[in-house]
Coordinates of C-alpha atoms and ligand atoms in Angstrom, one line a residue:
M4 CA -33.8 36.6 -32.0
D5 CA -30.8 36.6 -29.5
F6 CA -29.9 38.3 -25.8
F7 CA -27.4 40.6 -26.8
S8 CA -28.8 44.0 -26.9
Y9 CA -28.2 47.9 -26.0
K10 CA -29.9 48.6 -22.7
N11 CA -29.3 52.3 -21.3
G12 CA -27.0 52.9 -23.7
E13 CA -24.4 49.9 -23.9
L14 CA -23.8 46.7 -25.0
Y15 CA -25.7 43.8 -22.9
C16 CA -24.8 39.5 -23.0
E17 CA -28.2 39.0 -21.2
D18 CA -27.7 40.9 -17.9
V19 CA -24.1 41.5 -17.9
P20 CA -22.7 44.2 -19.4
A21 CA -20.2 43.6 -22.2
E22 CA -17.4 46.1 -20.7
K23 CA -17.9 44.5 -17.4
L24 CA -16.9 41.1 -19.1
A25 CA -14.2 42.7 -21.3
A26 CA -12.3 44.4 -18.1
E27 CA -12.5 41.4 -16.2
F28 CA -11.8 38.3 -19.0
G29 CA -9.3 40.6 -22.0
T30 CA -10.4 40.8 -25.3
P31 CA -10.4 39.3 -28.1
L32 CA -12.9 37.4 -26.0
Y33 CA -15.9 34.9 -27.3
V34 CA -19.1 35.7 -25.2
Y35 CA -22.2 33.0 -25.1
S36 CA -25.5 33.1 -24.1
K37 CA -26.9 30.5 -22.6
A38 CA -30.4 31.6 -23.4
T39 CA -29.5 31.9 -26.9
L40 CA -28.3 28.8 -27.2
L41 CA -30.9 26.8 -25.8
R42 CA -34.0 28.8 -27.2
H43 CA -32.7 28.0 -30.9
Y44 CA -32.3 24.5 -30.4
R45 CA -35.5 24.7 -28.5
Q46 CA -37.1 26.2 -31.9
I47 CA -35.7 23.6 -34.0
A48 CA -36.8 20.8 -32.0
Q49 CA -40.4 22.1 -31.4
A50 CA -40.9 22.9 -35.0
F51 CA -40.2 19.5 -36.5
A52 CA -41.4 18.0 -33.3
P53 CA -44.1 16.4 -35.0
V54 CA -41.8 14.0 -37.4
N55 CA -40.2 13.8 -33.6
P56 CA -36.7 14.2 -35.4
T57 CA -32.7 13.1 -33.9
I58 CA -31.5 16.1 -33.8
C59 CA -27.8 16.2 -34.3
Y60 CA -25.6 19.4 -33.4
S61 CA -22.9 19.7 -35.9
I62 CA -20.2 20.1 -33.7
K63 CA -17.5 21.8 -36.1
S64 CA -19.6 24.9 -35.8
C65 CA -18.5 25.3 -32.2
G66 CA -17.5 22.6 -30.2
N67 CA -17.0 24.1 -26.7
L68 CA -17.6 21.4 -24.4
H69 CA -19.5 23.6 -21.7
V70 CA -21.5 24.7 -25.2
C71 CA -22.0 20.9 -26.0
K72 CA -23.0 19.7 -22.5
L73 CA -26.2 22.3 -22.6
L74 CA -27.2 20.7 -25.7
A75 CA -26.5 16.9 -24.7
G76 CA -28.4 18.3 -21.6
E77 CA -31.3 19.1 -23.7
G78 CA -31.3 15.4 -25.4
C79 CA -29.2 16.3 -28.3
G80 CA -27.4 14.0 -30.2
F81 CA -24.1 15.3 -32.3
D82 CA -23.0 15.1 -35.5
V83 CA -19.0 14.8 -35.6
T84 CA -16.7 14.8 -38.4
S85 CA -13.5 13.4 -37.3
G86 CA -12.1 11.2 -34.4
G87 CA -11.1 15.0 -32.5
E88 CA -15.1 15.5 -32.9
L89 CA -15.8 12.3 -31.6
F90 CA -14.0 12.6 -28.7
R91 CA -15.4 16.0 -28.2
A92 CA -18.9 15.2 -28.2
L93 CA -18.0 12.2 -26.0
Q94 CA -16.1 14.4 -23.5
A95 CA -19.3 16.7 -23.1
G96 CA -21.4 13.9 -22.2
G97 CA -22.7 12.5 -25.8
D98 CA -24.5 9.7 -25.9
P99 CA -23.0 7.7 -28.1
K100 CA -26.5 6.3 -29.9
K101 CA -27.0 9.8 -30.9
I102 CA -23.8 10.6 -32.5
I103 CA -23.5 10.3 -36.1
Y104 CA -20.2 10.1 -38.6
A105 CA -20.0 12.6 -41.5
G106 CA -17.1 13.2 -43.6
V107 CA -15.7 12.2 -47.0
G108 CA -11.8 11.2 -45.7
K109 CA -12.6 8.8 -42.5
T110 CA -9.0 6.7 -41.8
D111 CA -9.6 3.1 -40.5
G112 CA -8.4 4.4 -36.8
E113 CA -11.0 7.2 -36.6
I114 CA -13.7 4.3 -38.3
R115 CA -12.6 1.6 -35.6
D116 CA -12.9 4.4 -32.9
A117 CA -16.3 5.4 -33.8
I118 CA -17.3 1.7 -34.2
N119 CA -16.3 0.4 -31.1
T120 CA -17.4 3.8 -29.3
G121 CA -21.0 1.6 -30.4
I122 CA -21.7 5.7 -32.6
A123 CA -25.7 5.4 -34.1
A124 CA -24.7 5.5 -37.7
F125 CA -21.6 6.6 -40.4
N126 CA -23.0 8.7 -43.2
L127 CA -21.2 6.9 -46.0
E128 CA -20.0 9.6 -48.9
S129 CA -18.2 7.1 -51.7
E130 CA -18.2 3.2 -52.2
E131 CA -14.9 2.9 -51.9
E132 CA -15.4 4.4 -48.1
I133 CA -18.0 1.9 -47.9
E134 CA -16.3 -1.3 -48.5
N135 CA -13.4 0.1 -46.2
V136 CA -16.1 0.5 -43.2
D137 CA -17.7 -2.9 -43.8
R138 CA -13.8 -4.3 -44.1
V139 CA -12.6 -2.4 -40.8
A140 CA -15.9 -3.3 -39.1
G141 CA -15.1 -6.9 -40.3
Q142 CA -11.7 -7.1 -38.6
L143 CA -13.5 -6.2 -35.5
G144 CA -16.1 -8.9 -35.4
K145 CA -18.4 -6.2 -35.4
T146 CA -21.4 -4.5 -37.5
A147 CA -21.4 -1.2 -38.2
I148 CA -24.3 0.8 -39.4
G149 CA -24.7 3.2 -42.0
A150 CA -26.6 5.6 -44.2
I151 CA -25.7 6.8 -47.6
R152 CA -25.1 10.7 -48.5
I153 CA -26.7 11.8 -51.5
N154 CA -25.2 14.7 -53.7
P155 CA -29.2 15.7 -54.7
D156 CA -27.6 18.1 -57.1
V157 CA -29.4 20.5 -55.8
D158 CA -28.0 24.7 -56.0
P159 CA -27.9 25.9 -52.3
K160 CA -27.5 29.5 -53.6
T161 CA -24.7 30.2 -51.1
H162 CA -20.6 31.1 -51.0
I163 CA -19.1 28.3 -53.8
K164 CA -16.8 26.7 -50.8
T165 CA -19.8 26.3 -48.6
A166 CA -22.1 24.9 -51.1
T167 CA -22.2 21.2 -51.2
G168 CA -25.5 19.7 -52.6
K169 CA -24.8 20.4 -56.1
K170 CA -23.2 17.8 -58.6
E171 CA -19.5 17.7 -59.1
T172 CA -18.7 18.9 -55.0
K173 CA -16.8 16.3 -53.5
F174 CA -19.7 15.0 -50.9
G175 CA -22.2 12.2 -51.6
V176 CA -23.0 9.8 -54.2
D177 CA -24.5 11.1 -57.2
I178 CA -28.2 10.9 -57.2
E179 CA -28.2 9.0 -60.4
R180 CA -26.1 6.4 -58.9
A181 CA -28.0 5.9 -55.4
E182 CA -29.8 3.1 -56.8
R183 CA -27.1 1.2 -58.3
V184 CA -24.9 1.6 -54.7
F185 CA -27.8 0.7 -52.7
E186 CA -28.0 -2.2 -54.4
Q187 CA -24.6 -3.1 -55.2
Y188 CA -24.0 -3.1 -51.0
R189 CA -27.2 -4.7 -50.4
T190 CA -25.1 -7.3 -48.7
L191 CA -22.6 -6.2 -46.7
K192 CA -21.4 -9.0 -44.3
H193 CA -20.2 -5.9 -41.6
L194 CA -21.8 -3.0 -42.8
R195 CA -25.9 -2.4 -42.6
I196 CA -27.1 0.4 -44.8
G197 CA -30.6 1.7 -43.4
G198 CA -30.4 5.6 -43.8
V199 CA -29.8 8.1 -46.5
H200 CA -28.3 11.2 -45.4
I201 CA -28.2 14.7 -47.3
H202 CA -26.2 18.0 -46.6
I203 CA -26.8 20.7 -49.4
G204 CA -25.1 23.8 -47.9
S205 CA -24.2 26.3 -45.6
P206 CA -25.8 29.0 -44.7
V207 CA -28.6 28.6 -47.1
Y208 CA -31.7 31.7 -47.2
E209 CA -34.1 30.0 -49.4
I210 CA -36.9 27.2 -48.5
Q211 CA -36.6 25.6 -52.2
P212 CA -33.6 23.9 -52.4
Y213 CA -34.5 21.9 -49.1
I214 CA -38.0 21.6 -50.9
D215 CA -36.5 20.4 -53.8
A216 CA -33.6 17.9 -52.2
V217 CA -36.0 16.7 -50.1
K218 CA -38.7 15.6 -52.7
K219 CA -35.7 14.1 -54.6
I220 CA -34.9 12.0 -51.5
V221 CA -38.5 11.1 -50.8
D222 CA -38.7 9.6 -54.2
L223 CA -35.7 8.0 -54.1
I224 CA -36.3 6.2 -50.6
D225 CA -39.6 4.9 -52.1
R226 CA -37.9 3.3 -55.2
L227 CA -35.0 2.0 -52.4
T228 CA -38.3 0.4 -50.4
A229 CA -40.2 -0.7 -53.5
R230 CA -37.0 -2.9 -54.4
G231 CA -36.6 -4.4 -50.8
H232 CA -34.4 -1.9 -49.1
K233 CA -35.4 -1.3 -45.5
I234 CA -34.7 2.4 -45.0
E235 CA -35.0 3.3 -41.5
W236 CA -33.7 6.9 -41.1
F237 CA -33.4 10.0 -43.5
D238 CA -31.1 12.7 -42.2
M239 CA -31.7 16.1 -43.5
G240 CA -28.7 17.7 -42.6
G241 CA -28.3 21.3 -41.6
G242 CA -27.3 24.6 -43.6
F243 CA -30.3 26.6 -42.0
G244 CA -29.0 30.5 -42.6
V245 CA -28.8 32.9 -39.8
N246 CA -29.6 36.9 -39.2
Y247 CA -25.9 38.1 -40.0
E248 CA -26.9 41.4 -42.0
R249 CA -30.9 42.3 -40.5
P250 CA -33.0 40.6 -37.7
D251 CA -34.8 39.2 -41.3
Q252 CA -32.5 37.7 -43.2
A253 CA -32.7 34.3 -42.6
F254 CA -36.8 32.2 -42.8
A255 CA -37.4 30.9 -39.5
V256 CA -37.3 27.8 -38.6
T257 CA -41.0 27.5 -38.2
E258 CA -41.4 28.6 -42.0
H259 CA -38.6 25.9 -42.7
A260 CA -40.6 23.2 -41.1
K261 CA -44.1 24.3 -42.9
A262 CA -42.5 23.4 -46.2
L263 CA -40.9 20.3 -45.2
L264 CA -43.7 18.3 -42.6
P265 CA -45.5 17.8 -45.2
L266 CA -43.0 16.1 -47.3
L267 CA -42.1 13.9 -44.5
M268 CA -45.4 13.1 -41.9
G269 CA -46.3 9.2 -41.8
K270 CA -43.7 8.0 -43.3
P271 CA -42.0 4.9 -42.0
Y272 CA -38.5 5.9 -41.3
R273 CA -36.9 8.3 -38.6
I274 CA -35.9 11.6 -39.6
A275 CA -32.2 13.3 -38.2
L276 CA -31.2 17.0 -38.4
E277 CA -27.9 18.4 -38.3
P278 CA -28.1 21.8 -37.6
G279 CA -25.0 23.9 -36.6
R280 CA -24.9 27.7 -37.3
Y281 CA -28.5 27.8 -36.3
I282 CA -28.0 26.7 -32.7
A283 CA -24.8 28.4 -32.4
G284 CA -24.4 31.2 -35.1
N285 CA -26.3 34.0 -32.7
S286 CA -25.3 32.5 -29.7
A287 CA -22.3 34.6 -29.4
I288 CA -20.0 37.4 -30.4
L289 CA -16.4 38.2 -30.3
L290 CA -15.5 41.4 -28.4
T291 CA -12.3 43.1 -29.7
R292 CA -10.4 46.4 -28.8
V293 CA -9.3 49.7 -30.8
L294 CA -5.7 49.4 -30.2
Y295 CA -5.0 52.3 -33.2
R296 CA -6.3 54.1 -36.1
K297 CA -4.5 55.2 -39.0
Q298 CA -4.8 56.5 -42.5
G299 CA -3.4 55.1 -45.6
G300 CA -4.3 56.6 -48.8
E301 CA -7.7 58.0 -48.5
K302 CA -8.3 54.7 -46.2
K303 CA -9.4 54.9 -42.8
F304 CA -8.4 51.8 -40.6
V305 CA -9.4 50.9 -37.4
I306 CA -7.2 48.3 -36.0
V307 CA -8.2 46.1 -33.0
D308 CA -6.8 43.0 -31.1
A309 CA -8.9 40.8 -32.6
G310 CA -7.4 39.3 -36.1
M311 CA -8.3 36.3 -39.0
N312 CA -6.7 33.9 -36.6
D313 CA -9.6 34.9 -34.0
L314 CA -12.3 35.3 -36.7
I315 CA -11.6 33.8 -40.7
R316 CA -14.9 34.1 -41.8
P317 CA -14.9 37.7 -43.3
T318 CA -11.6 36.7 -45.7
L319 CA -12.2 33.4 -45.9
Y320 CA -15.8 33.8 -47.3
D321 CA -16.5 37.7 -47.8
S322 CA -18.7 37.1 -45.1
Y323 CA -20.5 39.9 -42.9
H324 CA -20.2 40.8 -39.7
F325 CA -22.2 43.6 -37.9
V326 CA -19.5 45.3 -36.0
W327 CA -20.6 48.2 -33.1
P328 CA -19.1 49.9 -30.5
A329 CA -20.3 48.2 -27.1
K330 CA -20.3 51.7 -25.8
P331 CA -21.7 54.7 -28.4
D332 CA -22.5 57.8 -28.3
A333 CA -26.4 58.5 -27.3
A334 CA -27.1 59.0 -31.3
N335 CA -25.8 55.7 -32.1
V336 CA -27.3 53.3 -30.0
P337 CA -28.1 51.2 -32.7
A338 CA -32.5 49.7 -32.2
E339 CA -31.7 47.0 -34.2
R340 CA -28.6 45.4 -36.0
R341 CA -28.9 46.2 -40.1
K342 CA -26.3 46.4 -42.6
D343 CA -27.6 49.6 -43.6
L344 CA -27.5 50.8 -40.3
A345 CA -25.6 54.5 -41.0
P346 CA -23.8 55.8 -37.8
V347 CA -24.9 59.7 -37.1
N348 CA -21.5 61.8 -37.7
G349 CA -19.6 58.2 -38.3
E350 CA -17.1 57.8 -40.7
I351 CA -16.6 54.6 -43.6
V352 CA -13.5 52.5 -42.2
D353 CA -12.0 48.7 -42.3
V354 CA -11.4 47.2 -39.3
V355 CA -8.6 45.8 -39.6
G356 CA -6.8 43.3 -36.9
P357 CA -2.3 42.8 -36.7
I358 CA -1.7 39.6 -38.4
C359 CA 0.6 40.3 -41.2
E360 CA -1.6 40.0 -44.1
S361 CA -3.9 42.2 -46.0
G362 CA -6.3 39.7 -45.9
D363 CA -6.6 39.8 -42.0
F364 CA -10.1 42.0 -41.6
L365 CA -13.3 42.1 -39.9
A366 CA -14.8 44.4 -42.1
K367 CA -14.5 46.5 -44.8
A368 CA -15.1 49.5 -45.7
R369 CA -17.9 50.0 -43.0
P370 CA -19.5 53.3 -42.2
L371 CA -18.9 52.9 -38.0
P372 CA -19.6 55.8 -35.5
Q373 CA -16.1 57.4 -34.4
T374 CA -14.0 55.4 -32.4
T375 CA -10.8 55.7 -30.2
R376 CA -8.0 54.0 -28.8
G377 CA -9.2 51.6 -26.2
D378 CA -13.2 51.6 -27.3
L379 CA -14.6 47.9 -27.5
L380 CA -16.2 46.9 -30.4
G381 CA -18.9 43.7 -30.9
V382 CA -18.3 41.6 -33.5
F383 CA -21.7 39.7 -33.9
T384 CA -23.0 36.5 -34.6
A385 CA -19.8 35.0 -34.4
G386 CA -21.2 32.0 -32.7
A387 CA -21.0 29.7 -35.6
Y388 CA -17.8 28.4 -37.0
G389 CA -15.9 31.5 -35.0
F390 CA -13.9 29.8 -32.4
S391 CA -14.1 26.9 -34.0
M392 CA -11.9 27.9 -36.9
S393 CA -9.6 30.3 -35.0
S394 CA -5.9 29.1 -35.2
N395 CA -2.6 30.2 -33.5
Y396 CA -1.5 32.4 -37.1
N397 CA 1.1 34.3 -36.3
N398 CA 1.5 32.7 -32.8
R399 CA -1.5 34.2 -31.3
P400 CA -2.9 32.5 -28.2
R401 CA -6.7 31.8 -28.7
A402 CA -9.0 34.0 -27.2
A403 CA -10.6 32.8 -24.3
E404 CA -14.4 31.8 -24.4
V405 CA -17.4 32.8 -21.4
L406 CA -20.5 31.9 -21.2
V407 CA -23.2 34.1 -20.1
D408 CA -26.5 32.3 -17.9
G409 CA -28.5 35.9 -16.3
A410 CA -26.6 37.6 -14.4
T411 CA -23.6 35.2 -14.2
A412 CA -20.1 35.0 -16.3
R413 CA -17.9 31.8 -16.3
L414 CA -14.8 31.2 -18.3
I415 CA -15.5 27.9 -20.3
R416 CA -12.4 27.8 -21.8
R417 CA -8.8 29.6 -20.6
R418 CA -7.0 32.4 -22.6
E419 CA -4.1 30.4 -24.1
T420 CA -0.1 31.1 -22.8
Y421 CA 2.7 31.7 -24.7
E422 CA 3.3 28.3 -22.9
D423 CA 0.4 26.7 -24.5
L424 CA 1.7 27.7 -28.2
V425 CA 4.8 25.3 -27.8
A426 CA 3.9 23.0 -25.5
A427 CA 3.7 20.1 -28.2
E428 CA 7.1 20.7 -29.4
R429 CA 8.9 20.8 -26.0
G430 CA 10.4 17.3 -24.5
L431 CA 10.7 15.7 -27.6
Ligands
LIG23 N1 -23.9 18.0 -41.8 C1 -23.0 18.7 -42.6 C2 -23.0 17.1 -43.6 C3 -21.7 19.6 -43.0 O1 -20.6 19.4 -43.5 C4 -22.5 20.8 -42.3 C5 -21.7 22.1 -42.4 C6 -23.7 20.7 -41.5 C7 -23.9 19.6 -40.8 C8 -23.8 22.0 -40.6 O2 -23.8 23.1 -41.3 P1 -25.0 24.2 -40.0 O3 -25.9 24.1 -39.6 O4 -24.0 24.8 -39.2 O5 -24.9 25.3 -41.0 N2 -17.5 27.2 -41.9 C9 -18.5 27.6 -43.1 C10 -19.6 26.9 -42.7 C11 -19.1 25.2 -43.3 C12 -20.0 24.2 -43.0 C13 -19.1 22.9 -43.0 N3 -20.3 21.9 -43.1 C14 -18.7 29.2 -42.1 O6 -18.3 29.4 -41.7 O7 -19.7 29.6 -43.2

């Protein structure tokens, strides 16, 4: 559930009309709802409260400082995956002791910075990386702490580009090799390995792959413990799906917790989670205006001012985002956002952006109410991997971001300028 809804026939974010935001801040515009963000974070915290989890928000999903600050204020930690993300998490007031650092390709410089910052742990993805973190920590005269990311070989049944838990992706150490690797690195001088990490994919719409993966890891930890390894925490990763296509598309996090808690209660190790999309996904919409309409052969195009540089998910993952006018005619005010919603007197259109690529679309063959130039459209569930994957392609300044809290809206990232586009190339 989120706080984007139609009231008196027009789209609101919390208590602010979308049209008002677009008029004040321009389009394309990312609009975040504070109440939605906090609601989703608290849902996870409450659902897993019986195991008192450490929740590390996956900052790659949406890293705006003001969004991250809100979460840090709730006691949330961060899952980072680059030096830049670590910097961002710290800038947002993240507690280093709640920051975990994942990723298959950490450089020496990034490892050094993370150790000096005093992060909670590295999630280690390969034997060579383990040896390197030990070496870099040695150079610093410090001891690093890490978990080994295990590839549990379960099929998360998600898009090929975002499935990570199956064998032969680049992530983690094969589960068959896990015990050997723990044994091999039992007594490193400058790296203490105390945890096990998994992340099976994103977004995942079934609970069973999680159950399968967690069972495998709980058994693995039992075997490791029997061999004298001290496992202090199990980081279960993220990946929980959200409702892109209909209100009941994703399982409730309470269901997820109900299925997993019995496997985890009473264990002598701590539990960590790394949700990104579940917190950020439904917390933002992208507002965009219709620039033109045109016909090409049998096809109708609605050309809008947001492109694949603003939201790349549709073209990269064939992903679906509900798109709808902010002020539809009375017959087309949606009661629910559903993929199968049929507009009254509507038309089938491709909603495309201004970028010079045929892959630049937000929606394909989509039944929409009639629109005209200047109409405002909402592109929903755009909070996760929306702005964070946006780019300057075609030299388009990136969109502004706004945070709504009740009846007030605050700019949390200004729209980029043309000068921003060339700033790093000046004065060399
Ligand atoms: N932990 C690790 C180690 C991850 O690699 C990821 C996401 C997460 C946690 C957070 O997953 P989440 O809870 O947000 O699903 N750009 C794609 C998604 C890529 C996910 C990458 N890793 C998309 O737009 O669907």
